[in-house]
Amino acid sequence: MAEAEEDCHSDLVRTDDNERSSEANLQAELQMFRAQWMFELAPGMSSSGLEPLPCRASSRGPGVKSVDARGKQEIAKEEKAKELFLKAVEEEQNGALYEAIKFYRLAMQLVPDIEFKITYTRSPDGDGVGKRCVEDNKEDDKMADLLSDFQQQLTLQESSVKLCQPEVDVSQTHISVLPMEVLMYIFRWVVSSDLDLRSLEQLSLVCRGFYICARDPEIWHQVCLKIWGRSCNKLVPYASWREMFLERPRVRFDGVYISKTKYIRQGEQSLDGFYRAWHQVEYYRYLRFFPDGQVMMLTTPEDPPSIVPRLRTKNTRTDAILLGHYRLSQETDNQTKVFAVIMKKKEEKPIDYHKYRYFRRVPAQETDHSFHVGLQLCSSGRQRFNKLVWIHHSCHITYKSTGETAVTTFDIDKMYTPLFFARVKSFTAFSEKPL
């Protein structure tokens, strides 16, 4: 009986020892798995952690092929994950967030730590992102001096090559066969007497040859002379005549300066005396400048859609329009001001002698009315030279019989709201004369 109890006790001890040794082996294997997992997640390491294995396994013989196969699979998987991740980056930069999330998820499923292994040196199409940034910087440098670059490219070509060439074969005569003088004359018609420089810039986008023609200094010099006259003889401090046109303050000719004024006026009292009406008054001021120094001004309650088409030419039939001349003045405080003298169009009316046939009447004293306007030229928002602020407004009445002049100066208050520029495409739709 005692021997049976001892045998049972020894079996229990062996069982406990076996369980302890198996538990210790499991703990050791778990520790090894954790260490290998942490090693794989380390930044800059391979996803399999088996890159040095082929060297160690060289003494093992048959295991080398399996390790190499596994290594190639892991490398291919990592390359695919990189491609998906870079594709996701590109989609995110383009604003396609849902597509980016899809590619991010696919990349993380292949290699969880792909974000740490990516170096951003290649894109999914094989071009390096960093390389692309360098190329963008080079393109910016080229844009800074694009004119000289195009001129150099044309001088390096054969002399038989024209300023521009057709992309495809055409049976009709191409514009490239025209001499340079004829092309420049066409460009002057594009600019026209209305100084439509926007169309000239659009024409320069056609090809390199047109770009060079559109940057001709003589065209831009004539434009500056038309705007500022003798005051632009010196190019300093600007690098070119085109830069002077873009940077120097000027009024704009391809549209209208418009202001809207509102106020409330008290009406007459009712007959029964119980109430008094109030009226909200709205009216507009329109100011149109021309390159030859003339200006038109109109004050009317009609809205812009009905008035702007009438302001295209100076020969309008609107009776209330005031015509005159303006000049730009560069003050010592570095502010550009516009001064204009405008008056109503003179219309010669035939004298009706039948009125004075039976009685003698003293004719009214003849007078001339003119308005003197002063405005400050400003820039507002992203547009340049698109705002005119009132600084002076007066009425001059000259009596022809005596030559005396009476001046009435108006107070510049809230009724004189600033005028803002609105471009009108129809003003430059036709060319009447070349530059």
Coordinates of C-alpha atoms in Angstrom, one line a residue:
M1 CA 0.0 0.0 0.0
A2 CA 2.8 2.4 0.8
E3 CA 4.6 1.6 -2.4
A4 CA 1.5 2.4 -4.4
E5 CA 1.2 5.8 -2.7
E6 CA 4.9 6.6 -3.5
D7 CA 4.4 5.7 -7.2
C8 CA 1.4 7.9 -7.4
H9 CA 3.3 10.8 -5.8
S10 CA 6.2 10.4 -8.1
D11 CA 3.9 10.5 -11.2
L12 CA 2.3 13.7 -9.9
V13 CA 5.7 15.3 -9.5
R14 CA 6.8 14.3 -13.0
T15 CA 3.6 15.7 -14.4
D16 CA 4.2 19.0 -12.6
D17 CA 7.7 19.2 -13.9
N18 CA 6.6 18.5 -17.5
E19 CA 3.9 21.3 -17.2
R20 CA 6.5 23.7 -15.8
S21 CA 9.0 23.0 -18.5
S22 CA 6.4 23.3 -21.3
E23 CA 5.2 26.6 -19.8
A24 CA 8.8 27.8 -19.7
N25 CA 9.2 26.8 -23.3
L26 CA 6.1 28.7 -24.3
Q27 CA 7.3 31.8 -22.4
A28 CA 10.6 31.6 -24.2
E29 CA 9.0 31.2 -27.6
L30 CA 6.7 34.2 -26.8
Q31 CA 9.7 36.3 -25.8
M32 CA 11.5 35.4 -29.1
F33 CA 8.3 36.2 -31.1
R34 CA 8.0 39.6 -29.4
A35 CA 11.7 40.4 -29.9
Q36 CA 11.4 39.5 -33.6
W37 CA 8.2 41.5 -34.0
M38 CA 9.8 44.6 -32.4
F39 CA 12.8 44.2 -34.6
E40 CA 10.6 44.1 -37.7
L41 CA 8.7 47.3 -36.6
A42 CA 11.9 49.3 -36.1
P43 CA 12.2 52.1 -38.7
G44 CA 14.5 51.5 -41.7
M45 CA 14.5 47.7 -41.2
S46 CA 13.1 45.1 -43.6
S47 CA 9.6 43.8 -43.1
S48 CA 10.8 40.2 -42.7
G49 CA 13.9 40.7 -40.7
L50 CA 15.6 37.9 -42.7
E51 CA 18.0 40.0 -44.8
P52 CA 21.1 38.7 -43.0
L53 CA 19.8 35.1 -43.0
P54 CA 21.3 34.0 -46.4
C55 CA 24.8 34.6 -45.0
R56 CA 24.2 32.7 -41.8
A57 CA 22.4 29.9 -43.6
S58 CA 25.2 29.4 -46.1
S59 CA 26.5 26.6 -43.9
R60 CA 23.1 25.0 -43.7
G61 CA 22.9 24.0 -47.4
P62 CA 19.3 23.1 -48.4
G63 CA 17.7 26.0 -46.3
V64 CA 19.3 28.7 -48.5
K65 CA 16.8 28.5 -51.3
S66 CA 13.8 28.7 -49.1
V67 CA 15.2 31.8 -47.3
D68 CA 16.0 33.5 -50.6
A69 CA 12.5 32.8 -51.9
R70 CA 11.0 34.3 -48.8
G71 CA 13.3 37.3 -49.0
K72 CA 12.3 38.0 -52.6
Q73 CA 8.6 37.7 -51.7
E74 CA 9.0 40.2 -48.8
I75 CA 10.9 42.6 -51.0
A76 CA 8.2 42.4 -53.7
K77 CA 5.5 42.9 -51.1
E78 CA 7.4 46.0 -49.7
E79 CA 7.8 47.5 -53.2
K80 CA 4.1 47.1 -53.9
A81 CA 3.2 48.7 -50.5
K82 CA 5.5 51.6 -51.3
E83 CA 3.8 52.1 -54.7
L84 CA 0.4 52.1 -53.1
F85 CA 1.5 54.5 -50.3
L86 CA 2.9 57.0 -52.8
K87 CA -0.2 56.7 -54.9
A88 CA -2.2 57.5 -51.8
V89 CA 0.0 60.6 -51.1
E90 CA -0.6 61.8 -54.7
E91 CA -4.4 61.3 -54.4
E92 CA -4.4 63.2 -51.1
Q93 CA -2.5 66.1 -52.6
N94 CA -5.0 66.2 -55.5
G95 CA -7.9 66.4 -53.0
A96 CA -9.3 62.9 -53.6
L97 CA -9.4 61.9 -49.9
Y98 CA -11.6 58.8 -50.3
E99 CA -9.2 57.3 -52.9
A100 CA -6.2 58.2 -50.7
I101 CA -7.7 56.3 -47.8
K102 CA -8.3 53.2 -50.0
F103 CA -4.7 53.2 -51.1
Y104 CA -3.4 53.9 -47.6
R105 CA -5.4 50.9 -46.3
L106 CA -4.1 48.6 -49.0
A107 CA -0.5 49.6 -48.3
M108 CA -0.8 49.1 -44.5
Q109 CA -2.3 45.6 -45.1
L110 CA 0.8 44.6 -47.0
V111 CA 3.4 46.2 -44.7
P112 CA 2.0 47.7 -41.4
D113 CA 5.1 50.0 -40.9
I114 CA 5.4 51.2 -44.5
E115 CA 5.1 54.8 -43.4
F116 CA 8.5 54.5 -41.7
K117 CA 10.2 52.8 -44.6
I118 CA 9.1 55.2 -47.3
T119 CA 11.7 57.7 -48.4
Y120 CA 9.5 59.7 -50.9
T121 CA 12.2 59.4 -53.6
R122 CA 9.9 57.7 -56.2
S123 CA 6.3 58.0 -57.2
P124 CA 4.0 55.2 -58.5
D125 CA 4.9 56.1 -62.1
G126 CA 8.6 55.8 -61.5
D127 CA 9.4 59.5 -61.3
G128 CA 11.0 60.7 -58.1
V129 CA 8.9 63.1 -56.0
G130 CA 12.1 64.9 -54.9
K131 CA 13.3 64.9 -58.4
R132 CA 10.0 66.4 -59.5
C133 CA 10.4 69.2 -56.9
V134 CA 13.9 70.0 -58.3
E135 CA 12.4 70.1 -61.8
D136 CA 9.7 72.4 -60.7
N137 CA 12.3 74.8 -59.2
K138 CA 14.1 74.7 -62.5
E139 CA 10.9 75.5 -64.4
D140 CA 10.3 78.5 -62.1
D141 CA 13.8 79.8 -62.9
K142 CA 13.1 79.4 -66.6
M143 CA 9.8 81.3 -66.3
A144 CA 11.7 84.2 -64.8
D145 CA 13.6 84.7 -68.1
L146 CA 11.4 82.9 -70.6
L147 CA 11.8 85.5 -73.3
S148 CA 15.6 85.1 -73.5
D149 CA 15.2 81.3 -73.4
F150 CA 12.9 81.3 -76.4
Q151 CA 15.1 83.7 -78.3
Q152 CA 18.1 81.5 -77.7
Q153 CA 16.2 78.4 -78.9
L154 CA 15.3 80.1 -82.2
T155 CA 18.8 81.4 -82.8
L156 CA 20.2 77.9 -82.4
Q157 CA 17.9 76.6 -85.1
E158 CA 18.6 76.7 -88.8
S159 CA 18.0 80.0 -90.6
S160 CA 15.4 78.4 -92.9
V161 CA 13.1 77.7 -89.9
K162 CA 10.3 80.3 -89.5
L163 CA 9.3 82.1 -86.4
C164 CA 6.5 79.5 -85.9
Q165 CA 5.7 76.3 -87.6
P166 CA 2.4 74.4 -88.2
E167 CA 1.9 71.3 -86.1
V168 CA 0.3 69.3 -88.9
D169 CA 0.6 69.6 -92.7
V170 CA -1.9 72.1 -94.1
S171 CA -2.8 72.7 -97.8
Q172 CA -3.5 76.4 -97.2
T173 CA -0.9 79.1 -96.6
H174 CA 0.2 79.1 -93.0
I175 CA 0.8 82.3 -91.0
S176 CA 4.4 81.3 -90.5
V177 CA 5.3 82.3 -94.1
L178 CA 4.5 86.0 -93.4
P179 CA 7.4 88.4 -92.8
M180 CA 8.1 89.6 -89.4
E181 CA 7.0 93.1 -90.3
V182 CA 3.5 91.9 -91.3
L183 CA 3.2 89.8 -88.1
M184 CA 4.1 92.8 -86.0
Y185 CA 1.4 94.9 -87.8
I186 CA -1.1 92.2 -87.0
F187 CA -0.1 92.4 -83.4
R188 CA -0.6 96.1 -83.4
W189 CA -4.2 95.6 -84.7
V190 CA -4.7 93.1 -81.8
V191 CA -3.7 95.8 -79.3
S192 CA -5.6 98.4 -81.3
S193 CA -6.2 102.0 -80.4
D194 CA -8.1 100.8 -77.3
L195 CA -4.9 99.4 -75.8
D196 CA -6.3 95.9 -75.4
L197 CA -3.2 94.3 -73.8
R198 CA -5.2 91.4 -72.4
S199 CA -5.7 90.1 -76.0
L200 CA -2.0 90.5 -76.7
E201 CA -1.1 88.4 -73.6
Q202 CA -3.6 85.7 -74.8
L203 CA -2.0 85.8 -78.2
S204 CA 1.4 85.2 -76.7
L205 CA 0.2 81.8 -75.5
V206 CA 0.0 80.3 -79.0
C207 CA 3.7 79.5 -79.5
R208 CA 7.2 80.6 -78.8
G209 CA 7.3 82.9 -81.9
F210 CA 4.1 84.7 -80.9
Y211 CA 5.5 85.0 -77.3
I212 CA 8.5 86.8 -78.6
C213 CA 6.4 89.1 -80.9
A214 CA 4.1 89.9 -78.0
R215 CA 7.1 91.0 -75.9
D216 CA 8.4 93.5 -78.5
P217 CA 9.6 96.6 -76.6
E218 CA 8.4 99.0 -79.3
I219 CA 4.7 97.9 -78.7
W220 CA 4.9 98.3 -75.0
H221 CA 6.8 101.7 -75.4
Q222 CA 4.0 103.1 -77.5
V223 CA 1.4 101.9 -75.1
C224 CA 3.2 103.7 -72.2
L225 CA 3.5 106.9 -74.3
K226 CA -0.3 106.8 -75.0
I227 CA -1.0 106.4 -71.3
W228 CA 1.5 108.8 -69.6
G229 CA 2.7 110.9 -72.5
R230 CA 6.0 112.7 -72.1
S231 CA 6.3 111.7 -68.4
C232 CA 7.5 108.2 -69.3
N233 CA 10.6 109.0 -71.4
K234 CA 12.8 107.4 -68.7
L235 CA 12.5 103.7 -68.1
V236 CA 14.1 103.8 -64.6
P237 CA 13.2 102.3 -62.1
Y238 CA 11.5 99.7 -64.3
A239 CA 13.3 96.9 -66.1
S240 CA 11.1 97.1 -69.2
W241 CA 8.3 99.0 -70.7
R242 CA 6.0 96.1 -70.1
E243 CA 6.9 96.2 -66.4
M244 CA 6.1 99.9 -66.3
F245 CA 2.7 99.2 -67.8
L246 CA 2.0 96.5 -65.2
E247 CA 3.4 98.3 -62.1
R248 CA 2.9 102.0 -62.6
P249 CA -0.5 103.3 -61.5
R250 CA -2.9 104.0 -64.4
V251 CA -6.7 104.1 -65.1
R252 CA -8.1 101.1 -67.0
F253 CA -9.8 101.4 -70.4
D254 CA -11.4 97.9 -70.8
G255 CA -14.4 98.7 -68.6
V256 CA -16.3 101.2 -66.5
Y257 CA -15.8 102.7 -63.0
I258 CA -19.2 102.5 -61.2
S259 CA -20.5 103.7 -57.9
K260 CA -23.9 103.2 -56.3
T261 CA -25.4 105.8 -53.9
K262 CA -28.4 105.3 -51.6
Y263 CA -30.1 107.7 -49.2
I264 CA -33.5 108.3 -47.6
R265 CA -35.4 111.5 -48.3
Q266 CA -38.3 112.8 -46.4
G267 CA -41.5 113.3 -48.4
E268 CA -44.4 115.7 -48.1
Q269 CA -47.0 115.4 -45.3
S270 CA -50.3 113.8 -46.2
L271 CA -53.4 116.0 -46.6
D272 CA -54.9 114.8 -43.3
G273 CA -51.6 115.3 -41.5
F274 CA -51.5 111.8 -40.0
Y275 CA -48.4 110.5 -41.8
R276 CA -45.4 111.7 -43.8
A277 CA -43.8 109.5 -46.6
W278 CA -40.1 108.6 -46.8
H279 CA -38.4 107.8 -50.1
Q280 CA -35.4 105.6 -50.6
V281 CA -33.4 107.1 -53.5
E282 CA -30.8 105.1 -55.5
Y283 CA -28.6 106.3 -58.3
Y284 CA -25.4 105.4 -60.1
R285 CA -22.3 107.2 -61.3
Y286 CA -20.5 105.9 -64.4
L287 CA -17.0 106.9 -65.4
R288 CA -15.4 105.7 -68.6
F289 CA -11.8 106.6 -69.6
F290 CA -10.3 106.5 -73.1
P291 CA -6.7 106.1 -74.1
D292 CA -6.7 109.5 -76.0
G293 CA -7.3 111.4 -72.7
Q294 CA -11.0 111.8 -73.0
V295 CA -13.5 110.8 -70.3
M296 CA -17.3 110.3 -70.1
M297 CA -19.4 110.7 -66.9
L298 CA -23.0 109.9 -66.4
T299 CA -25.2 110.1 -63.3
T300 CA -28.5 108.3 -63.6
P301 CA -30.9 106.0 -61.7
E302 CA -30.7 103.3 -64.4
D303 CA -28.8 100.1 -63.5
P304 CA -25.6 99.0 -65.2
P305 CA -27.1 96.4 -67.7
S306 CA -29.0 99.1 -69.4
I307 CA -26.4 101.9 -69.3
V308 CA -23.0 100.1 -69.9
P309 CA -23.7 99.2 -73.6
R310 CA -24.2 102.9 -74.4
L311 CA -20.8 103.8 -73.0
R312 CA -18.8 101.8 -75.6
T313 CA -18.1 104.8 -77.8
K314 CA -17.9 108.5 -77.3
N315 CA -20.6 109.2 -79.9
T316 CA -23.5 108.1 -77.7
R317 CA -26.9 109.6 -77.9
T318 CA -27.6 109.8 -74.2
D319 CA -28.3 113.4 -73.4
A320 CA -27.2 113.5 -69.8
I321 CA -23.6 112.3 -70.5
L322 CA -20.8 114.7 -69.7
L323 CA -17.7 114.7 -71.9
G324 CA -14.2 116.0 -71.1
H325 CA -10.5 115.4 -70.6
Y326 CA -8.5 113.9 -67.8
R327 CA -4.9 113.8 -66.7
L328 CA -2.9 111.6 -64.2
S329 CA -0.8 113.3 -61.5
Q330 CA 1.9 111.7 -59.4
E331 CA 1.9 113.6 -56.2
T332 CA 4.9 114.0 -53.8
D333 CA 3.1 111.7 -51.3
N334 CA 3.5 108.9 -53.9
Q335 CA -0.2 108.8 -54.6
T336 CA -1.7 108.9 -58.1
K337 CA -4.6 111.3 -58.7
V338 CA -6.9 111.8 -61.6
F339 CA -8.1 115.3 -62.5
A340 CA -10.8 115.8 -65.1
V341 CA -12.8 118.7 -66.5
I342 CA -16.1 117.7 -68.0
M343 CA -19.1 119.5 -69.5
K344 CA -22.3 118.7 -71.3
K345 CA -22.2 118.1 -75.0
K346 CA -22.9 121.3 -77.0
E347 CA -25.9 121.0 -79.3
E348 CA -26.5 123.9 -81.6
K349 CA -30.3 124.7 -81.7
P350 CA -31.7 126.7 -84.6
I351 CA -33.0 130.1 -83.6
D352 CA -36.8 130.4 -83.8
Y353 CA -37.4 133.9 -85.1
H354 CA -41.2 133.5 -85.0
K355 CA -41.1 133.8 -81.2
Y356 CA -39.9 137.4 -81.5
R357 CA -42.1 138.4 -84.4
Y358 CA -44.8 140.4 -82.6
F359 CA -43.1 141.3 -79.3
R360 CA -39.6 142.1 -78.1
R361 CA -38.0 139.7 -75.7
V362 CA -34.7 140.0 -73.8
P363 CA -32.8 136.8 -74.5
A364 CA -31.4 134.9 -71.4
Q365 CA -27.8 135.3 -70.6
E366 CA -25.7 132.6 -72.1
T367 CA -23.5 130.5 -69.7
D368 CA -21.1 127.6 -69.9
H369 CA -21.2 124.9 -67.2
S370 CA -18.2 122.8 -66.5
F371 CA -17.4 120.3 -63.6
H372 CA -14.0 119.8 -62.1
V373 CA -13.4 116.4 -60.6
G374 CA -10.6 115.1 -58.5
L375 CA -10.1 111.4 -57.7
Q376 CA -7.5 109.3 -56.0
L377 CA -6.5 106.1 -57.8
C378 CA -6.2 103.0 -55.5
S379 CA -6.1 99.2 -55.6
S380 CA -8.6 97.0 -53.8
G381 CA -8.5 93.3 -53.3
R382 CA -6.7 91.3 -55.9
Q383 CA -7.3 93.7 -58.7
R384 CA -5.0 96.7 -59.4
F385 CA -6.1 100.3 -60.0
N386 CA -9.7 99.4 -59.7
K387 CA -10.9 102.0 -57.2
L388 CA -11.4 105.8 -57.4
V389 CA -12.0 107.8 -54.3
W390 CA -13.5 111.3 -54.5
I391 CA -11.3 114.1 -53.3
H392 CA -12.8 117.1 -55.1
H393 CA -16.0 118.1 -57.0
S394 CA -16.9 121.6 -58.1
C395 CA -19.1 123.4 -60.7
H396 CA -17.8 126.3 -62.7
I397 CA -20.3 128.7 -64.4
T398 CA -18.9 131.1 -66.9
Y399 CA -21.0 134.0 -68.2
K400 CA -20.2 134.7 -71.8
S401 CA -21.3 138.3 -71.8
T402 CA -19.0 139.4 -68.9
G403 CA -16.4 136.5 -68.8
E404 CA -16.9 136.1 -65.1
T405 CA -16.8 132.7 -63.5
A406 CA -18.7 131.5 -60.5
V407 CA -17.4 128.5 -58.6
T408 CA -19.4 126.2 -56.4
T409 CA -17.5 123.6 -54.5
F410 CA -19.4 120.5 -53.2
D411 CA -18.6 118.9 -49.9
I412 CA -17.3 115.4 -50.2
D413 CA -19.5 113.4 -47.8
K414 CA -21.0 110.0 -47.7
M415 CA -23.0 110.7 -50.9
Y416 CA -19.7 110.4 -52.8
T417 CA -19.2 106.7 -52.6
P418 CA -16.0 105.2 -54.3
L419 CA -16.2 104.0 -57.9
F420 CA -15.1 100.4 -58.5
F421 CA -14.0 99.1 -61.9
A422 CA -16.0 96.5 -63.8
R423 CA -14.5 95.0 -67.0
V424 CA -16.7 94.9 -70.1
K425 CA -15.7 92.4 -72.7
S426 CA -17.6 94.1 -75.5
F427 CA -15.5 97.3 -75.2
T428 CA -12.5 95.4 -76.7
A429 CA -14.4 93.0 -79.0
F430 CA -13.6 95.1 -82.1
S431 CA -10.6 97.0 -83.3
E432 CA -11.1 100.3 -85.2
K433 CA -7.5 101.4 -85.6
P434 CA -4.1 99.8 -85.0
L435 CA -1.8 100.9 -82.2

